[in-house]
C-alpha atoms as one frame of an Amber mdcrd trajectory, in Angstrom:
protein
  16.066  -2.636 -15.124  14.152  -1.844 -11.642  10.545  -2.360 -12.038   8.393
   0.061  -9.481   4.380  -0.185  -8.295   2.642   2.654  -7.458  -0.191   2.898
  -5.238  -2.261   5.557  -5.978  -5.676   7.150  -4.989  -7.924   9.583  -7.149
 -11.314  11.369  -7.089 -12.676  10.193 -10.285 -15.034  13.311 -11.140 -13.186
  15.366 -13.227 -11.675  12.370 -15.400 -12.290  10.011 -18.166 -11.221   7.005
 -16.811  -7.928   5.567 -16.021  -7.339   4.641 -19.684  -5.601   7.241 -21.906
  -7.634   8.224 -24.355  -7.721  10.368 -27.861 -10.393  11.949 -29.679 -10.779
  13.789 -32.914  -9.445  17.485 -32.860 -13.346  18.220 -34.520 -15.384  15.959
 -32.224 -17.903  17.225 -30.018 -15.908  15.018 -26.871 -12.785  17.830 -28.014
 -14.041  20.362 -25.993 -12.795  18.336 -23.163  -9.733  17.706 -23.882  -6.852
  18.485 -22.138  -4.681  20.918 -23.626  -1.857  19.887 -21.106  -1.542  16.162
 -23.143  -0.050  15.800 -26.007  -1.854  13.049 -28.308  -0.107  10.924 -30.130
  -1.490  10.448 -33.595  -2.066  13.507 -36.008  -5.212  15.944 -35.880  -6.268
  13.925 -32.032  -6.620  15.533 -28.950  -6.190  13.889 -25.508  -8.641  13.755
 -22.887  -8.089  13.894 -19.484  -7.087  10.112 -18.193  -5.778   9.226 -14.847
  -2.943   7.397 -16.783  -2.288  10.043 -18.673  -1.628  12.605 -15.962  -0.173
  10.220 -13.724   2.217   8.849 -16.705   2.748  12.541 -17.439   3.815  13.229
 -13.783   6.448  10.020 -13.458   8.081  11.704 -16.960   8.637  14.812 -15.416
   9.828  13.082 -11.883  12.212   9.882 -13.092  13.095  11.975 -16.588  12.340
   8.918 -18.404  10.367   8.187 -21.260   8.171   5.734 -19.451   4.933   3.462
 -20.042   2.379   3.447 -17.158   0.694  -0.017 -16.538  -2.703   0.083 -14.826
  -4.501  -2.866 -12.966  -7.636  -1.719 -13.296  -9.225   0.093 -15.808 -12.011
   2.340 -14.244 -14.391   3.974 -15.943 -15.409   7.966 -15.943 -16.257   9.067
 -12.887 -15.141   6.402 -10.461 -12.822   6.658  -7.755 -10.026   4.540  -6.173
  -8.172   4.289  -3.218  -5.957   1.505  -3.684  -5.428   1.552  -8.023  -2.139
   0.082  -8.312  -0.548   0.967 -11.637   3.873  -0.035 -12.451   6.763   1.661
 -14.789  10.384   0.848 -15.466  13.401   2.727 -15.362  17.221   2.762 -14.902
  18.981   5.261 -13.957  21.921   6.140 -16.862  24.218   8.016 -14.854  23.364
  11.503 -16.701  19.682  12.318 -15.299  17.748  10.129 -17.447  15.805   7.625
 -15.042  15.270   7.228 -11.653  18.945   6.201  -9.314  17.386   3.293  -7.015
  19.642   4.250  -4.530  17.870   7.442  -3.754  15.102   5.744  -2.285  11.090
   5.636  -2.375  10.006   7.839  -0.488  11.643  10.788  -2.852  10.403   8.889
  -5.554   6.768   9.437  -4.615   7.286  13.421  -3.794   8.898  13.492  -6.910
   6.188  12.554  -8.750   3.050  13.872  -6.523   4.867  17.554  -6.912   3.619
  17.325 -10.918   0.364  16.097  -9.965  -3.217  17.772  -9.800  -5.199  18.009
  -6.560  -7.456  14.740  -7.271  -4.828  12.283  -7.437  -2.207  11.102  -5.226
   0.837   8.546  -4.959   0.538   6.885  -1.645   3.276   4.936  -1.877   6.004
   3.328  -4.042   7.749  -0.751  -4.214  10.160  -2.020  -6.212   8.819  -5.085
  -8.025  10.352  -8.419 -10.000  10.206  -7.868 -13.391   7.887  -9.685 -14.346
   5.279  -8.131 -12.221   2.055  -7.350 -14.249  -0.638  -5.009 -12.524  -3.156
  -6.703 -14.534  -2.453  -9.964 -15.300  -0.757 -10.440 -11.545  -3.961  -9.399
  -9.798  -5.831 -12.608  -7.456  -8.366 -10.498  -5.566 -10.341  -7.176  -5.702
 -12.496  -5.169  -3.783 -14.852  -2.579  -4.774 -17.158  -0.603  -2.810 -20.469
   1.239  -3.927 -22.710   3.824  -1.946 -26.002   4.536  -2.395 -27.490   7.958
  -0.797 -31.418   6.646  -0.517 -33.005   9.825  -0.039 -35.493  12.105  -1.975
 -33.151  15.322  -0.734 -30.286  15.807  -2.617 -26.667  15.376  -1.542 -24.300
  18.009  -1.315 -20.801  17.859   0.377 -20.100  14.043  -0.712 -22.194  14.677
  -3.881 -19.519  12.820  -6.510 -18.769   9.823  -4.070 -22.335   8.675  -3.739
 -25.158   7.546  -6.387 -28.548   8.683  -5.766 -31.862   6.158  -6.239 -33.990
   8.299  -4.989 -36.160   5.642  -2.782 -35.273   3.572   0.456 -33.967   0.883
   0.155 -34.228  -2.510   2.250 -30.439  -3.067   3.507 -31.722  -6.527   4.825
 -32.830  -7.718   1.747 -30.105  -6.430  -0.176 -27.644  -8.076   1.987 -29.586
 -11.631   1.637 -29.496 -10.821  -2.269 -25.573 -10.557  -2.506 -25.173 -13.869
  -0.635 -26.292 -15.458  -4.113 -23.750 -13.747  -5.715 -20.923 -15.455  -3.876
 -18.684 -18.124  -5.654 -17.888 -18.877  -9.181 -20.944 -18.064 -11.904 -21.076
 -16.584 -15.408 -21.800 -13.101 -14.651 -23.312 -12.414 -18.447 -26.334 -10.946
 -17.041 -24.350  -8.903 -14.932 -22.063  -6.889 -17.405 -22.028  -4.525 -20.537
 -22.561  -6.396 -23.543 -19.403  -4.743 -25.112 -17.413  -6.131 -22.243 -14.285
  -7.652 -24.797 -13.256 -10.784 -22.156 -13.323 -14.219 -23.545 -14.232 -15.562
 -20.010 -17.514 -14.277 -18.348 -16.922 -16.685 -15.645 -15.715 -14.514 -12.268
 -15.187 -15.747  -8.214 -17.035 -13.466  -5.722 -15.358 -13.726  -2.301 -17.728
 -11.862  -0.262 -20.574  -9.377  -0.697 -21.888  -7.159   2.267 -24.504  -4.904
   2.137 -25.066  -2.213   5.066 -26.314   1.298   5.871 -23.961   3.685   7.680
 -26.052   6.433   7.531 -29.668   7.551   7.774 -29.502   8.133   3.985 -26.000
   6.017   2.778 -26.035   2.179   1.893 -22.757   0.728   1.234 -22.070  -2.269
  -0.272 -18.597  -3.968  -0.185 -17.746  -6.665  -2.739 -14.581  -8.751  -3.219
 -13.728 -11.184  -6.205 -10.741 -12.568  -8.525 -11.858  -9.494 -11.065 -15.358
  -7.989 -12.226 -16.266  -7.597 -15.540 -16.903  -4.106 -17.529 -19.880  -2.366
 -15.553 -19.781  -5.497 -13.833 -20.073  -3.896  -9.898 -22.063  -0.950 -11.294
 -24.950  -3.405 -12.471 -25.148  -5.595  -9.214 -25.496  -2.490  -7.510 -28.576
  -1.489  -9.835 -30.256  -5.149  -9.117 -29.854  -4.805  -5.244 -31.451  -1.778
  -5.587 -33.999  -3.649  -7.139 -34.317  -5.920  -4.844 -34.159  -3.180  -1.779
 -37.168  -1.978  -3.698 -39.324  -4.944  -3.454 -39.108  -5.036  -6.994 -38.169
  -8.877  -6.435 -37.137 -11.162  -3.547 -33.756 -11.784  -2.923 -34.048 -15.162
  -4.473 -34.446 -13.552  -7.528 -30.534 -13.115  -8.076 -30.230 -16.635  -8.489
 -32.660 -16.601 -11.439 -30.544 -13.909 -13.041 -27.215 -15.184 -12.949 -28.604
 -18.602 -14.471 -30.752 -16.546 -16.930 -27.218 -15.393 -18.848 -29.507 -12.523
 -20.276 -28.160  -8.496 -19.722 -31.554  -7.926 -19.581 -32.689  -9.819 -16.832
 -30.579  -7.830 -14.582 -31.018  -4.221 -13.011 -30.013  -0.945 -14.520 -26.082
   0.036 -14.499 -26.256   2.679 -11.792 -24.014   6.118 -12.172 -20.558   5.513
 -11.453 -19.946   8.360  -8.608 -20.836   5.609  -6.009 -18.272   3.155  -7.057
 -14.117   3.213  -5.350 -11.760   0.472  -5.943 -10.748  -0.087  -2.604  -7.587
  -2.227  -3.206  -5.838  -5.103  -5.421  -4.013  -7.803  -3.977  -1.346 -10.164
  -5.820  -0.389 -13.337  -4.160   2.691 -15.946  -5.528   2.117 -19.488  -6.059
   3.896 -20.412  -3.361   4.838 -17.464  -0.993   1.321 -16.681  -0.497   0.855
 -12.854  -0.194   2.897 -10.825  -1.874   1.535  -7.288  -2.115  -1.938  -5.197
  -1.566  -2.681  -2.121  -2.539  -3.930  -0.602   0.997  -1.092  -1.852   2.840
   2.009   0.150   1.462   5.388  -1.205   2.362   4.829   0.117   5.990   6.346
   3.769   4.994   4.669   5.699   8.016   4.439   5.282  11.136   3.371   3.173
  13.705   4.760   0.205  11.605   2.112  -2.652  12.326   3.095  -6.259  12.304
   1.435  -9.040  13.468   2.753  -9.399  16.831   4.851  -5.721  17.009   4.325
  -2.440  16.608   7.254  -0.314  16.033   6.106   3.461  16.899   7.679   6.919
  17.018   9.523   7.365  20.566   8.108   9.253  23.235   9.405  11.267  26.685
   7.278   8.622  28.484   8.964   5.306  27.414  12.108   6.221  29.227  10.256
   5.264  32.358   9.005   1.878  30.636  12.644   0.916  29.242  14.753   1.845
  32.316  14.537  -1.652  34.136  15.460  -2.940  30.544  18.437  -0.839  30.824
  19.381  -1.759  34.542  19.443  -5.578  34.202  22.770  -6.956  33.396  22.272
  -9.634  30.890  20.877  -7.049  28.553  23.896  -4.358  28.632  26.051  -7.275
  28.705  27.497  -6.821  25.910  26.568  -3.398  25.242  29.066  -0.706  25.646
  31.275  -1.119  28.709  28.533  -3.832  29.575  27.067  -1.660  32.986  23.563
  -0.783  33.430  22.476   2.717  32.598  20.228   5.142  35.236  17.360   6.844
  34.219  19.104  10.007  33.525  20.734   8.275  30.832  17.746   6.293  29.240
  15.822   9.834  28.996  18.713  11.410  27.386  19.296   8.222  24.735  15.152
   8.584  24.446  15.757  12.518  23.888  18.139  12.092  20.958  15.679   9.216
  19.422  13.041  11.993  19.053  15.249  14.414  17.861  16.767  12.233  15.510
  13.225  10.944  14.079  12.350  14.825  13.482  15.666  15.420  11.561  16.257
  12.438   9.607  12.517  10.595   9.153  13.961   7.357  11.179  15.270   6.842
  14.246  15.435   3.799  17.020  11.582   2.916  17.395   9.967   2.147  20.155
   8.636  -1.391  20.026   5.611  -2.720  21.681   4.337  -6.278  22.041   0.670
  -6.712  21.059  -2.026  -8.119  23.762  -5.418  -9.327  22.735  -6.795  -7.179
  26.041  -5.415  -4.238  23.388  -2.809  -3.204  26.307   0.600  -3.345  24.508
   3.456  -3.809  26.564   6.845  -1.964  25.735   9.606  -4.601  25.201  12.453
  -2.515  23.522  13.828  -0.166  20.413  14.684  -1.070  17.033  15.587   0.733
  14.287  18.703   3.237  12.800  20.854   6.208  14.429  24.096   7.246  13.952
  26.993   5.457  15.114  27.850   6.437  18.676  24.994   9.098  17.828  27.869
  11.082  15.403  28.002   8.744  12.204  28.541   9.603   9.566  27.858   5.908
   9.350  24.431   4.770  10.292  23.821   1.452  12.358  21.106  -0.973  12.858
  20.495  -1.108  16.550  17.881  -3.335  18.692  17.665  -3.781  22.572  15.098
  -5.893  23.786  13.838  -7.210  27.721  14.949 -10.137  28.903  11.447 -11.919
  28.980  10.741 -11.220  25.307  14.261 -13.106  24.362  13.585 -16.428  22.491
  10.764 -15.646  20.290  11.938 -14.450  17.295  11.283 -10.589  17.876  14.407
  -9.007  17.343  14.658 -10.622  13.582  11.238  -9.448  13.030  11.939  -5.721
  14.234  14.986  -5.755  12.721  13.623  -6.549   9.672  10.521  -3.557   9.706
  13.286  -1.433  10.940  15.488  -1.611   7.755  12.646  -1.642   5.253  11.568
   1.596   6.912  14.765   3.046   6.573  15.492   2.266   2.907  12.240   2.689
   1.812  11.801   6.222   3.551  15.076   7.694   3.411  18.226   7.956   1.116
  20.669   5.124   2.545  22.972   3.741   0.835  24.391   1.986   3.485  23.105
   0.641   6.965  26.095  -1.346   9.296  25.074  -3.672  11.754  27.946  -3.826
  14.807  28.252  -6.250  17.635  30.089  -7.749  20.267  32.717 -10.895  18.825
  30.777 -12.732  21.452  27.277 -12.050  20.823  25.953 -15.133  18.943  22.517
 -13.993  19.209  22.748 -10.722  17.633  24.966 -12.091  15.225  22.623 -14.247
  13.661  19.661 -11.718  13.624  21.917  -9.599  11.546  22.790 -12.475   8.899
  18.977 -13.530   9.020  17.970 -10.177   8.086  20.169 -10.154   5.227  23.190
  -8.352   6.191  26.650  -9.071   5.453  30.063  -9.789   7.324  33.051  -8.156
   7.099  34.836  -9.445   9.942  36.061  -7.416  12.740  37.057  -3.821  13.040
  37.983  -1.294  15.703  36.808   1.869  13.697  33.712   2.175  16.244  33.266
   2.607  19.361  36.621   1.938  20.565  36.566  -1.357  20.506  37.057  -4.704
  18.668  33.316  -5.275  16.944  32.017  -7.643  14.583  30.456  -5.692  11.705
  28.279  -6.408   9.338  26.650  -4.192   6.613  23.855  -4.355   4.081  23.703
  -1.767   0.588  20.236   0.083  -0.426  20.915  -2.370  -3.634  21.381  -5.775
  -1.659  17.870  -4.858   0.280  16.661  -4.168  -2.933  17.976  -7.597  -4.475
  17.068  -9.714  -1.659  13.549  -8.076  -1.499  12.735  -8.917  -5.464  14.405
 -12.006  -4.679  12.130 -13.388  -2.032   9.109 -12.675  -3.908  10.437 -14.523
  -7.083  11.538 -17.641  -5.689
């Protein structure tokens, strides 16, 4: 059954928390409840969650009865920008669950058309099954801002906390370096907070102002205990107080007493920023704020693959005119201008029609002046289909370094994940080693040759919406 992580964002105000929650029909927390959830035991009413909605919304979208895993359980009033939270489904062939093959990207405007205004599904990936948002999770960051001032804030008013005196950002910074690496963290979390293990890893802990009147301080770790960030933030405060020096933090975390340790500050300062999971062995496998590249430019370490422009006609053209790159390209002859503009025409039309198109790929330069070294992406065979190909051109001097793979690659998780393919081909010359193997490296199979396209005898190859999906879940389980 396909397994699916969502990547959502919320403003935290107007909820209770991401955990679903039910209160007595006759209890004074009633009067918030919201009358659009439906509790589960009798003579309960449910309060407004963001699982609840956002389990309420996949219902409606996927038409499954679904359970909605978190990874992080926030608290009233705190807001996230990279909460990651997972569901199964299958699709039964008569509307109940989600069909795979429709892609992602429909998936997550499926689901944000039932949601409210303060929540949001950025994104969507199909996970192995035995992903777990919470028990998968190897790193966290959090981020909490303090508005120092005696005037009160207005416009940002639910994203900051107020403490009502300056604060010493140089201090405070000095403070949270005592904070990094492994300690018990009992002074530093609500005595209710249900873990066996105190014991947490702080990465890194920065603490700056941005403003004449905002602090923020940015903290990552393997997971934070209940009120855990919330209560650091009320001893740096402390500390950017003169209350004590910075040394001070030391004594507290060894001191294993609540008490010891600032006041838990309000939570409208606090955002989870994102979650990342890492394998055992593959290293990183997903974060939170980096989404499965579905918009645009696609950003890779040594490419960027960006919408196509009027302008990169000019910058492709010698491409076009040098023979051992239309080699085996059509009737192998160079193209003129006129012809690259109207190919570059029909890439921007395409991308405006269809979400995906050939992009324009650009090599990265540490001087930050990329140079254009190709396309990559989809169109339509011959630019008529109905079949859509895989297609990738690239200058002779960027040959030999593994680009084309790489593009080729970011090109078809674009397409599937954006779009509703069921089908990409990949079609080239019986002679053309080289492209062969980029399309058997980037997963796709072949079928031998054909003269259905173009013409011409062709090697073809193809790869299925449910073979990308396979050798995606695949890779990450191995």
């Amino acid at each position: 059954m396909p397994r699916y992580a969502l990547f959502l964002a919320y403003e935290g105000t107007a909820f209770h928390g991401w955990q679903k929650q039910e209160v007595d029909a006759t209890s004074v927390l009633a009067r918030r409840a919201d009358p659009t959830l439906i509790a589960a035991k009798p003579g309960c009413v449910a309060l407004r969650t963001v699982q609840a909605v956002v389990e309420k919304a996949v219902r409606q979208a996927v038409r499954d009865q679904v359970t909605l895993v978190g990874a992080s359980r926030t608290d009233s009033g705190v807001h996230a920008r990279g909460q990651v939270a997972s569901f199964s489904s299958e699709h039964d062939g008569r509307g109940r669950g989600w069909p795979i093959e429709r892609g992602l990207a429909p998936l997550v405007r499926a689901i944000n058309a039932q949601l409210p205004e303060d929540v949001l599904v950025q994104a969507a990936r199909v996970v192995p099954d035995e992903f777990h948002p919470i028990g998968g999770a190897t790193r966290k960051e959090y981020s909490f801002v303090f508005h120092d001032s005696r005037d009160r804030p207005l416009w940002d008013r639910h994203r900051v906390t107020q403490v009502w005196h300056p604060l010493d950002t140089t201090l405070m910074h000095q403070a949270a370096q005592y904070l990094i690496g492994e300690h018990d963290f009992v002074s530093m979390c609500a005595a209710d907070h249900g873990r066996q293990s105190t014991v947490r890893t702080v990465y890194r802990c920065d603490v700056k102002r941005i403003a004449p009147d905002r602090i923020k301080m940015q903290i990552e770790g393997n997971g934070f205990l209940y009120n855990m960030v919330r209560i650091i933030a009320g001893t740096l405060a402390e500390v950017g107080r003169h209350r004590y020096p910075p040394e001070h933090v030391r004594s507290i975390i060894e001191a294993r007493d609540r008490t010891k340790a600032g006041v838990t500050l309000d939570p409208s300062g606090l955002t989870l920023e994102w979650i990342e999971y890492t394998h055992p062995e593959r290293g990183l496998f997903l974060r939170s704020d980096e989404t499965c590249n579905t918009s645009l430019p696609i950003e890779m370490p040594r490419l960027t693959l960006r919408a196509p422009v009027e302008s990169d006609a000019d910058a492709l053209a010698p491409m076009w005119q040098d023979p051992a790159v239309t080699k085996y390209i059509g009737d192998g002859s160079v193209r003129p201008i006129e012809r690259v503009r109207e190919s570059t025409f029909k890439r921007i039309a395409q991308l405006k029609q269809t979400g995906a198109t050939l992009f324009t790929v650009e090599r990265k330069d540490e001087s930050g002046n990329p140079e254009i070294i190709g396309d990559c992406g989809v169109c339509p065979v011959n630019w008529e289909g109905p079949e859509i190909e895989l297609g990738y051109r690239f200058k002779q001097s960027a040959w030999g370094n593994g680009y084309a793979t790489e593009a080729a690659r970011a090109a078809l998780d674009y397409a599937f994940t954006t779009t509703s393919l069921d089908r990409i081909l990949g079609l080239t010359h019986p002679e053309n080693t080289a492209s062969m193997q980029v399309l058997t490296k980037v997963g796709m199979t072949s079928h031998g040759l054909t003269e259905r396209f173009y013409g011409t005898t062709l090697r073809w190859f193809s790869i299925t919406h449910r073979q990308w999906t396979d050798m995606r879940t695949k890779e990450v389980s191995a």
